[in-house]
CSV table of N, CA and C in Angstrom, one decimal:
chain,number,residue,atom,x,y,z
A,169,UNK,N,16.1,-16.1,5.6
A,169,UNK,CA,16.9,-15.8,4.5
A,169,UNK,C,16.4,-16.5,3.2
A,170,UNK,N,16.0,-17.7,3.4
A,170,UNK,CA,15.5,-18.5,2.2
A,170,UNK,C,14.3,-17.8,1.6
A,171,UNK,N,13.4,-17.3,2.5
A,171,UNK,CA,12.2,-16.7,2.0
A,171,UNK,C,12.5,-15.4,1.2
A,172,UNK,N,13.5,-14.7,1.6
A,172,UNK,CA,14.0,-13.5,0.8
A,172,UNK,C,14.5,-13.9,-0.5
A,173,UNK,N,15.3,-14.9,-0.5
A,173,UNK,CA,15.9,-15.4,-1.8
A,173,UNK,C,14.8,-15.9,-2.8
A,174,UNK,N,13.7,-16.4,-2.2
A,174,UNK,CA,12.6,-16.8,-3.0
A,174,UNK,C,11.7,-15.6,-3.5
A,175,UNK,N,12.0,-14.4,-3.0
A,175,UNK,CA,11.3,-13.3,-3.5
A,175,UNK,C,10.2,-12.8,-2.5
A,176,UNK,N,10.1,-13.5,-1.4
A,176,UNK,CA,9.1,-13.0,-0.4
A,176,UNK,C,9.6,-11.7,0.2
A,177,UNK,N,8.6,-10.8,0.4
A,177,UNK,CA,8.8,-9.5,1.0
A,177,UNK,C,7.9,-9.3,2.2
A,178,UNK,N,8.2,-8.4,3.1
A,178,UNK,CA,7.2,-8.2,4.2
A,178,UNK,C,5.9,-7.6,3.6
A,179,UNK,N,4.9,-7.8,4.3
A,179,UNK,CA,3.6,-7.2,3.9
A,179,UNK,C,3.4,-5.9,4.7
A,180,UNK,N,3.0,-4.9,3.9
A,180,UNK,CA,2.7,-3.6,4.5
A,180,UNK,C,1.2,-3.3,4.3
A,181,UNK,N,0.6,-2.5,5.3
A,181,UNK,CA,-0.8,-2.2,5.1
A,181,UNK,C,-1.0,-1.5,3.8
A,182,UNK,N,-2.1,-1.9,3.1
A,182,UNK,CA,-2.4,-1.2,1.8
A,182,UNK,C,-2.7,0.3,2.0
A,183,UNK,N,-3.3,0.7,3.1
A,183,UNK,CA,-3.6,2.1,3.3
A,183,UNK,C,-2.6,2.9,3.9
A,184,UNK,N,-1.4,2.3,4.1
A,184,UNK,CA,-0.3,3.0,4.8
A,184,UNK,C,0.3,4.0,3.8
A,185,UNK,N,0.2,5.2,4.2
A,185,UNK,CA,0.8,6.3,3.3
A,185,UNK,C,2.0,7.0,4.0
A,186,UNK,N,2.3,6.6,5.2
A,186,UNK,CA,3.3,7.2,6.0
A,186,UNK,C,4.7,7.1,5.2
A,187,UNK,N,5.5,8.2,5.4
A,187,UNK,CA,6.8,8.2,4.7
A,187,UNK,C,7.6,7.0,5.0
A,188,UNK,N,7.5,6.5,6.3
A,188,UNK,CA,8.3,5.4,6.7
A,188,UNK,C,7.9,4.1,6.0
A,189,UNK,N,6.6,3.9,5.8
A,189,UNK,CA,6.2,2.7,5.0
A,189,UNK,C,6.7,2.8,3.6
A,190,UNK,N,6.6,3.9,3.0
A,190,UNK,CA,7.0,4.1,1.6
A,190,UNK,C,8.5,3.8,1.5
A,191,UNK,N,9.2,4.3,2.4
A,191,UNK,CA,10.7,4.1,2.4
A,191,UNK,C,11.0,2.6,2.6
A,192,UNK,N,10.3,2.0,3.5
A,192,UNK,CA,10.5,0.5,3.7
A,192,UNK,C,10.2,-0.3,2.4
A,193,UNK,N,9.1,0.1,1.8
A,193,UNK,CA,8.8,-0.6,0.5
A,193,UNK,C,9.9,-0.5,-0.5
A,194,UNK,N,10.4,0.7,-0.6
A,194,UNK,CA,11.5,1.0,-1.6
A,194,UNK,C,12.7,0.1,-1.2
A,195,UNK,N,13.0,0.0,0.0
A,195,UNK,CA,14.2,-0.8,0.5
A,195,UNK,C,14.0,-2.3,0.2
A,196,UNK,N,12.8,-2.7,0.1
A,196,UNK,CA,12.5,-4.2,-0.2
A,196,UNK,C,12.2,-4.4,-1.6
A,197,UNK,N,12.5,-3.5,-2.5
A,197,UNK,CA,12.2,-3.7,-3.9
A,197,UNK,C,13.0,-4.9,-4.4
A,198,UNK,N,12.3,-5.8,-5.2
A,198,UNK,CA,12.9,-7.0,-5.7
A,198,UNK,C,14.1,-6.7,-6.6
A,199,UNK,N,14.1,-5.6,-7.4
A,199,UNK,CA,15.2,-5.2,-8.3
A,199,UNK,C,16.1,-4.3,-7.5
A,200,UNK,N,17.3,-4.7,-7.3
A,200,UNK,CA,18.2,-3.9,-6.5
A,200,UNK,C,18.5,-2.5,-7.0
A,201,UNK,N,18.3,-2.4,-8.3
A,201,UNK,CA,18.5,-1.0,-8.9
A,201,UNK,C,17.4,-0.1,-8.5
A,202,UNK,N,16.3,-0.6,-8.0
A,202,UNK,CA,15.2,0.3,-7.5
A,202,UNK,C,15.2,0.6,-6.1
A,203,UNK,N,16.2,0.0,-5.4
A,203,UNK,CA,16.4,0.3,-3.9
A,203,UNK,C,17.2,1.6,-3.7
A,204,UNK,N,16.8,2.3,-2.7
A,204,UNK,CA,17.6,3.6,-2.4
A,204,UNK,C,19.0,3.3,-2.0
A,205,UNK,N,19.9,4.3,-2.3
A,205,UNK,CA,21.3,4.2,-1.9
A,205,UNK,C,21.4,4.5,-0.4
A,206,UNK,N,22.5,4.3,0.2
A,206,UNK,CA,22.7,4.6,1.6
A,206,UNK,C,22.6,6.1,1.7
A,207,UNK,N,23.1,6.9,0.8
A,207,UNK,CA,23.0,8.4,0.9
A,207,UNK,C,21.5,8.8,0.8
A,208,UNK,N,20.8,8.2,-0.1
A,208,UNK,CA,19.3,8.5,-0.2
A,208,UNK,C,18.6,8.2,1.1
A,209,UNK,N,19.0,7.0,1.7
A,209,UNK,CA,18.4,6.7,3.0
A,209,UNK,C,18.6,7.7,4.0
A,210,UNK,N,19.9,8.1,4.2
A,210,UNK,CA,20.2,9.1,5.2
A,210,UNK,C,19.4,10.4,4.9
A,211,UNK,N,19.3,10.8,3.7
A,211,UNK,CA,18.5,12.0,3.4
A,211,UNK,C,17.1,11.8,3.7
A,212,UNK,N,16.5,10.7,3.4
A,212,UNK,CA,15.1,10.4,3.7
A,212,UNK,C,14.9,10.4,5.2
A,213,UNK,N,15.8,9.8,6.0
A,213,UNK,CA,15.7,9.8,7.4
A,213,UNK,C,15.6,11.2,8.0
A,214,UNK,N,16.5,12.0,7.5
A,214,UNK,CA,16.6,13.4,7.9
A,214,UNK,C,15.3,14.2,7.5
A,215,UNK,N,14.8,13.9,6.3
A,215,UNK,CA,13.6,14.6,5.8
A,215,UNK,C,12.4,14.2,6.6
A,216,UNK,N,12.3,12.9,6.9
A,216,UNK,CA,11.1,12.4,7.6
A,216,UNK,C,11.1,13.0,9.0
A,217,UNK,N,12.2,13.3,9.6
A,217,UNK,CA,12.3,13.9,10.9
A,217,UNK,C,12.4,12.9,12.0
A,218,UNK,N,12.9,11.7,11.6
A,218,UNK,CA,13.0,10.6,12.7
A,218,UNK,C,14.1,11.0,13.7
A,219,UNK,N,15.1,11.8,13.3
A,219,UNK,CA,16.1,12.3,14.2
A,219,UNK,C,16.0,13.7,14.4
A,220,UNK,N,15.2,14.1,15.4
A,220,UNK,CA,15.0,15.5,15.7
A,220,UNK,C,16.2,16.2,16.2
A,221,UNK,N,17.2,15.5,16.7
A,221,UNK,CA,18.3,16.1,17.3
A,221,UNK,C,19.4,16.4,16.3
A,222,UNK,N,19.3,16.1,15.1
A,222,UNK,CA,20.3,16.4,14.1
A,222,UNK,C,20.3,15.3,13.1
A,223,UNK,N,21.1,15.5,12.0
A,223,UNK,CA,21.2,14.5,11.0
A,223,UNK,C,21.7,13.1,11.5
A,224,UNK,N,21.4,12.1,10.7
A,224,UNK,CA,21.9,10.8,11.0
A,224,UNK,C,23.4,10.7,11.0
A,225,UNK,N,23.9,11.3,10.0
A,225,UNK,CA,25.4,11.5,10.0
A,225,UNK,C,25.6,12.5,8.9
A,226,UNK,N,26.8,13.2,8.9
A,226,UNK,CA,27.0,14.2,8.0
A,226,UNK,C,27.0,13.7,6.5
A,227,UNK,N,26.4,14.5,5.7
A,227,UNK,CA,26.5,14.1,4.2
A,227,UNK,C,27.6,14.8,3.6
A,228,UNK,N,28.4,14.1,2.8
A,228,UNK,CA,29.6,14.7,2.2
A,228,UNK,C,29.2,15.5,1.0
């Protein structure tokens, strides 16, 4: 927890272009205004195809 408060973030491979890595990088943005909303996360999960059996949860 202290490392996150200091601004430390996980390291991601430089050559990683997978949608999942891009999404994870956005979630760890230092500026909270640049992080995706819960709704945007659900839409991304569905678009990436991580849940082949259906949506993560219904979108209102």
